[in-house]
Amino acid sequence: MGRSVRLAVVTVALGCLMSAPAAWADPLDPEVPPRTSISVRTSLPNVQWGTPNEHDERGALSLAKLYIVDYALRHGDRSSEDRALAERMIRYSDDGAANTLAAKYPNAIAEVAAEYGLRATHPHESWQMSTTSTADVADFLNKKRVSDPESPILDWMSQPGSVAADGTVQDWGTAWLPGVIGTKWGWSDYDTVEVASASYGMGFTVAAHTYGTGPEQTADVLSAVPDVLTKLIARRLGLRVLE
C-alpha cells in the first residue's frame, strides 16, 4: 500500500476508535533508531504503541511547559497574567514566560506528575532540566483530551506560532502526522542537539523525543507511526492491509 493511501486510511479510521470494541495486544515492532523514542495513545486503553525505549527518562525540554501550564490553569490564581504567560508558553514556547510561571508555581511539575501518574517525570531546580518520557507526555495529553477537552492547552496547541519566541521555526516531528490537530515542540539550548514534539488529533495522541535534529525526528516518526496506526486500526476493524 502506498504512503498516501496509508495516510488516508489513518486519517479516516482514527474516527472509528471511539466506537470500536475491546482492544487487543500490540502487534507491531517497526524499526526505529534508538536515538528516537515514540509513544502513541488512542481512545481505547490497550490500543497503543511505543518504541522499546518509550519509558526512558529523557530531557523534558519545552514539553515541560505543558505540565507547568496545566498546573497554573487549574490550581493557580486564575489571573489574566497567568493565562497570558501560559498562552505564550504553549504557542510560542516562550522561555521568559516559563521562567516567570515556574518561579510562581515551583511545585507545578511534581504536582502534575503525581496527579497523572507520570513515573518518568521529575522536576529540577530549573524547569529546563526537568525530565519526562514520551510515554508520560502521550499519556498526559491523552488524559487531557479525554477528560478536559475544553482545556486552553489543546486550543493553543492547535494555533502554534510558526516561529517560536527565540526564532526557532516550529515544524518537525509529530506535527507531520496525518490527522494532527495541535502540537507542542521542544528543543535543547545546549550543545547537544536534542528535539521533542507532542501532538493530538481526533482519537489519539503521540509524543517523540530524538537525540538529533528536527528533520531526523520527522523521518523517524513518519517511517513508523503511520504504518503502525494503519495496521492497528485495520486489525481492529477486521481489515487486511497489504504491504
Short mmCIF file of C-alpha atoms in Angstrom, two decimals:
data_model
loop_
_atom_site.label_atom_id
_atom_site.label_comp_id
_atom_site.label_asym_id
_atom_site.label_seq_id
_atom_site.Cartn_x
_atom_site.Cartn_y
_atom_site.Cartn_z
CA MET A 1 0.00 0.00 0.00
CA GLY A 2 1.41 3.42 -0.97
CA ARG A 3 2.19 6.07 1.67
CA SER A 4 -0.60 8.41 0.51
CA VAL A 5 -3.16 5.64 0.81
CA ARG A 6 -1.84 4.67 4.25
CA LEU A 7 -2.14 8.26 5.44
CA ALA A 8 -5.70 8.50 4.14
CA VAL A 9 -6.63 5.26 5.92
CA VAL A 10 -5.16 6.59 9.18
CA THR A 11 -6.98 9.92 8.95
CA VAL A 12 -10.35 8.33 8.30
CA ALA A 13 -10.02 5.31 10.57
CA LEU A 14 -8.94 7.22 13.68
CA GLY A 15 -12.51 8.44 13.99
CA CYS A 16 -13.67 4.84 14.41
CA LEU A 17 -11.72 4.31 17.63
CA MET A 18 -14.36 5.85 19.88
CA SER A 19 -16.94 3.22 18.90
CA ALA A 20 -14.66 0.21 18.48
CA PRO A 21 -15.00 -2.80 20.82
CA ALA A 22 -12.38 -4.02 23.30
CA ALA A 23 -8.73 -3.72 22.31
CA TRP A 24 -6.03 -6.28 21.61
CA ALA A 25 -2.33 -6.68 22.28
CA ASP A 26 0.23 -4.51 20.49
CA PRO A 27 1.11 -6.45 17.31
CA LEU A 28 3.89 -4.35 15.81
CA ASP A 29 7.55 -3.70 16.25
CA PRO A 30 8.78 -1.36 13.50
CA GLU A 31 12.44 -0.46 13.40
CA VAL A 32 13.09 2.99 14.87
CA PRO A 33 16.65 4.22 15.52
CA PRO A 34 17.42 4.21 19.29
CA ARG A 35 18.07 7.95 19.08
CA THR A 36 14.28 8.39 18.97
CA SER A 37 11.59 7.43 21.48
CA ILE A 38 7.96 7.44 20.29
CA SER A 39 4.66 6.81 22.09
CA VAL A 40 1.16 6.61 20.62
CA ARG A 41 -2.05 6.55 22.68
CA THR A 42 -5.64 6.27 21.46
CA SER A 43 -9.14 6.48 22.86
CA LEU A 44 -9.04 2.79 23.75
CA PRO A 45 -6.71 1.94 26.66
CA ASN A 46 -4.98 -1.03 25.04
CA VAL A 47 -4.85 0.30 21.50
CA GLN A 48 -1.50 1.96 21.90
CA TRP A 49 2.09 1.58 20.82
CA GLY A 50 5.54 2.71 21.79
CA THR A 51 9.16 2.09 20.94
CA PRO A 52 11.01 -0.15 23.43
CA ASN A 53 12.55 2.98 24.97
CA GLU A 54 9.26 4.90 25.38
CA HIS A 55 9.53 4.84 29.19
CA ASP A 56 13.14 6.08 29.25
CA GLU A 57 13.65 9.23 31.30
CA ARG A 58 14.85 11.91 28.89
CA GLY A 59 15.07 15.69 28.96
CA ALA A 60 11.59 17.20 29.00
CA LEU A 61 12.85 20.26 27.12
CA SER A 62 9.98 22.66 26.42
CA LEU A 63 7.40 19.88 26.72
CA ALA A 64 7.77 20.61 30.45
CA LYS A 65 5.77 23.75 29.72
CA LEU A 66 2.71 21.55 29.20
CA TYR A 67 2.90 20.46 32.84
CA ILE A 68 3.60 23.93 34.22
CA VAL A 69 0.73 25.47 32.27
CA ASP A 70 -1.68 22.71 33.23
CA TYR A 71 -0.94 23.32 36.92
CA ALA A 72 -1.19 27.10 36.61
CA LEU A 73 -4.52 26.97 34.79
CA ARG A 74 -6.16 24.53 37.18
CA HIS A 75 -4.51 25.32 40.51
CA GLY A 76 -3.16 28.85 40.12
CA ASP A 77 -4.73 32.18 40.97
CA ARG A 78 -6.65 32.28 37.65
CA SER A 79 -5.24 35.71 36.85
CA SER A 80 -5.19 37.19 33.36
CA GLU A 81 -1.40 37.46 33.72
CA ASP A 82 -1.07 33.70 34.26
CA ARG A 83 -3.25 32.98 31.26
CA ALA A 84 -1.26 35.32 29.02
CA LEU A 85 2.03 33.74 30.12
CA ALA A 86 0.58 30.25 29.63
CA GLU A 87 -0.55 31.03 26.10
CA ARG A 88 2.89 32.30 25.14
CA MET A 89 4.48 29.18 26.62
CA ILE A 90 2.35 26.83 24.54
CA ARG A 91 2.03 28.73 21.27
CA TYR A 92 5.48 30.33 21.13
CA SER A 93 7.47 28.23 23.63
CA ASP A 94 8.44 31.45 25.42
CA ASP A 95 11.19 30.68 27.96
CA GLY A 96 10.83 34.03 29.70
CA ALA A 97 7.14 33.34 30.32
CA ALA A 98 8.06 29.85 31.55
CA ASN A 99 10.65 31.25 33.96
CA THR A 100 8.04 33.56 35.46
CA LEU A 101 5.32 30.93 35.81
CA ALA A 102 7.72 28.25 37.08
CA ALA A 103 9.01 30.63 39.74
CA LYS A 104 5.44 31.42 40.80
CA TYR A 105 4.48 27.72 40.95
CA PRO A 106 7.70 25.85 41.80
CA ASN A 107 5.92 22.58 42.56
CA ALA A 108 3.95 22.52 39.31
CA ILE A 109 5.81 19.71 37.53
CA ALA A 110 5.95 17.48 40.61
CA GLU A 111 2.26 18.01 41.37
CA VAL A 112 1.15 17.26 37.82
CA ALA A 113 3.39 14.20 37.65
CA ALA A 114 1.83 12.85 40.87
CA GLU A 115 -1.72 13.64 39.76
CA TYR A 116 -1.39 11.98 36.34
CA GLY A 117 0.88 9.12 37.43
CA LEU A 118 3.80 10.22 35.24
CA ARG A 119 6.56 7.97 36.56
CA ALA A 120 9.47 9.29 34.48
CA THR A 121 8.60 12.95 35.02
CA HIS A 122 10.74 14.72 37.60
CA PRO A 123 11.31 18.40 38.33
CA HIS A 124 14.66 20.13 38.65
CA GLU A 125 15.71 23.40 40.21
CA SER A 126 15.46 24.74 36.67
CA TRP A 127 12.38 23.65 34.70
CA GLN A 128 14.64 23.41 31.65
CA MET A 129 16.46 20.48 33.27
CA SER A 130 13.34 18.53 34.23
CA THR A 131 12.81 15.05 32.81
CA THR A 132 9.95 13.06 31.34
CA SER A 133 9.34 10.24 28.85
CA THR A 134 7.40 10.10 25.62
CA ALA A 135 5.04 7.64 27.34
CA ASP A 136 4.35 10.21 30.06
CA VAL A 137 3.73 13.02 27.60
CA ALA A 138 1.43 10.95 25.38
CA ASP A 139 -0.48 9.68 28.44
CA PHE A 140 -0.80 13.20 29.84
CA LEU A 141 -2.15 14.63 26.57
CA ASN A 142 -4.50 11.69 26.11
CA LYS A 143 -5.98 12.26 29.57
CA LYS A 144 -6.36 15.97 28.83
CA ARG A 145 -8.00 15.21 25.51
CA VAL A 146 -10.50 12.79 27.08
CA SER A 147 -11.22 14.36 30.48
CA ASP A 148 -10.61 18.05 29.78
CA PRO A 149 -11.30 18.61 26.05
CA GLU A 150 -12.01 22.32 26.61
CA SER A 151 -8.55 22.92 28.11
CA PRO A 152 -6.90 26.05 26.69
CA ILE A 153 -3.76 23.93 26.31
CA LEU A 154 -5.35 21.95 23.49
CA ASP A 155 -6.70 25.12 21.89
CA TRP A 156 -3.32 26.84 21.99
CA MET A 157 -1.58 23.73 20.62
CA SER A 158 -3.92 23.95 17.63
CA GLN A 159 -2.78 27.54 16.98
CA PRO A 160 1.02 27.43 17.34
CA GLY A 161 3.21 30.23 16.14
CA SER A 162 5.15 29.26 13.03
CA VAL A 163 8.20 30.79 14.74
CA ALA A 164 8.92 30.46 18.46
CA ALA A 165 9.84 33.33 20.75
CA ASP A 166 13.56 32.60 20.28
CA GLY A 167 13.29 32.47 16.48
CA THR A 168 13.10 28.68 16.10
CA VAL A 169 10.83 27.51 13.27
CA GLN A 170 8.29 25.12 14.83
CA ASP A 171 7.73 22.48 12.17
CA TRP A 172 9.01 18.94 12.76
CA GLY A 173 8.26 15.54 14.21
CA THR A 174 4.75 14.55 15.20
CA ALA A 175 3.25 17.66 13.60
CA TRP A 176 3.74 15.97 10.21
CA LEU A 177 1.43 13.06 11.00
CA PRO A 178 -1.98 12.86 9.32
CA GLY A 179 -4.93 13.85 11.44
CA VAL A 180 -2.90 16.02 13.82
CA ILE A 181 -4.84 18.98 15.23
CA GLY A 182 -2.33 20.55 17.63
CA THR A 183 1.37 20.30 18.53
CA LYS A 184 3.90 21.45 21.12
CA TRP A 185 7.61 21.34 20.33
CA GLY A 186 10.75 21.29 22.44
CA TRP A 187 14.47 21.65 21.74
CA SER A 188 17.74 21.97 23.59
CA ASP A 189 19.54 25.27 24.01
CA TYR A 190 22.77 23.44 24.85
CA ASP A 191 25.50 21.96 22.67
CA THR A 192 23.84 18.54 22.46
CA VAL A 193 21.29 18.51 19.66
CA GLU A 194 18.02 17.24 21.11
CA VAL A 195 14.41 17.79 19.99
CA ALA A 196 10.91 16.75 21.04
CA SER A 197 7.36 17.11 19.79
CA ALA A 198 3.93 16.08 21.01
CA SER A 199 0.64 16.20 19.14
CA TYR A 200 -3.00 15.26 19.43
CA GLY A 201 -5.73 14.52 16.93
CA MET A 202 -9.20 13.02 16.85
CA GLY A 203 -8.88 9.90 18.98
CA PHE A 204 -5.11 9.87 19.52
CA THR A 205 -2.03 11.50 20.99
CA VAL A 206 1.62 10.98 20.05
CA ALA A 207 4.93 12.13 21.51
CA ALA A 208 8.51 11.83 20.26
CA HIS A 209 11.98 12.68 21.54
CA THR A 210 15.17 12.49 19.48
CA TYR A 211 18.83 12.83 20.27
CA GLY A 212 19.25 14.54 16.93
CA THR A 213 17.72 17.16 14.66
CA GLY A 214 14.15 18.05 13.78
CA PRO A 215 14.39 16.54 10.29
CA GLU A 216 15.80 13.34 11.79
CA GLN A 217 12.86 13.12 14.17
CA THR A 218 10.40 13.78 11.36
CA ALA A 219 11.95 10.95 9.34
CA ASP A 220 11.83 8.55 12.31
CA VAL A 221 8.22 9.41 13.16
CA LEU A 222 6.96 9.17 9.57
CA SER A 223 8.79 5.90 8.98
CA ALA A 224 6.93 4.20 11.85
CA VAL A 225 3.76 5.84 13.14
CA PRO A 226 1.52 5.98 10.03
CA ASP A 227 2.08 2.29 9.33
CA VAL A 228 1.60 1.38 12.98
CA LEU A 229 -1.70 3.24 13.21
CA THR A 230 -2.93 1.94 9.87
CA LYS A 231 -2.27 -1.67 10.84
CA LEU A 232 -3.58 -1.34 14.38
CA ILE A 233 -6.80 0.24 13.21
CA ALA A 234 -7.20 -2.11 10.25
CA ARG A 235 -6.85 -5.12 12.53
CA ARG A 236 -9.32 -3.57 14.94
CA LEU A 237 -11.81 -3.19 12.10
CA GLY A 238 -11.12 -6.69 10.78
CA LEU A 239 -9.45 -5.43 7.60
CA ARG A 240 -6.30 -6.60 5.85
CA VAL A 241 -3.58 -4.10 4.99
CA LEU A 242 -1.42 -5.10 2.04
CA GLU A 243 2.30 -4.32 2.21
#
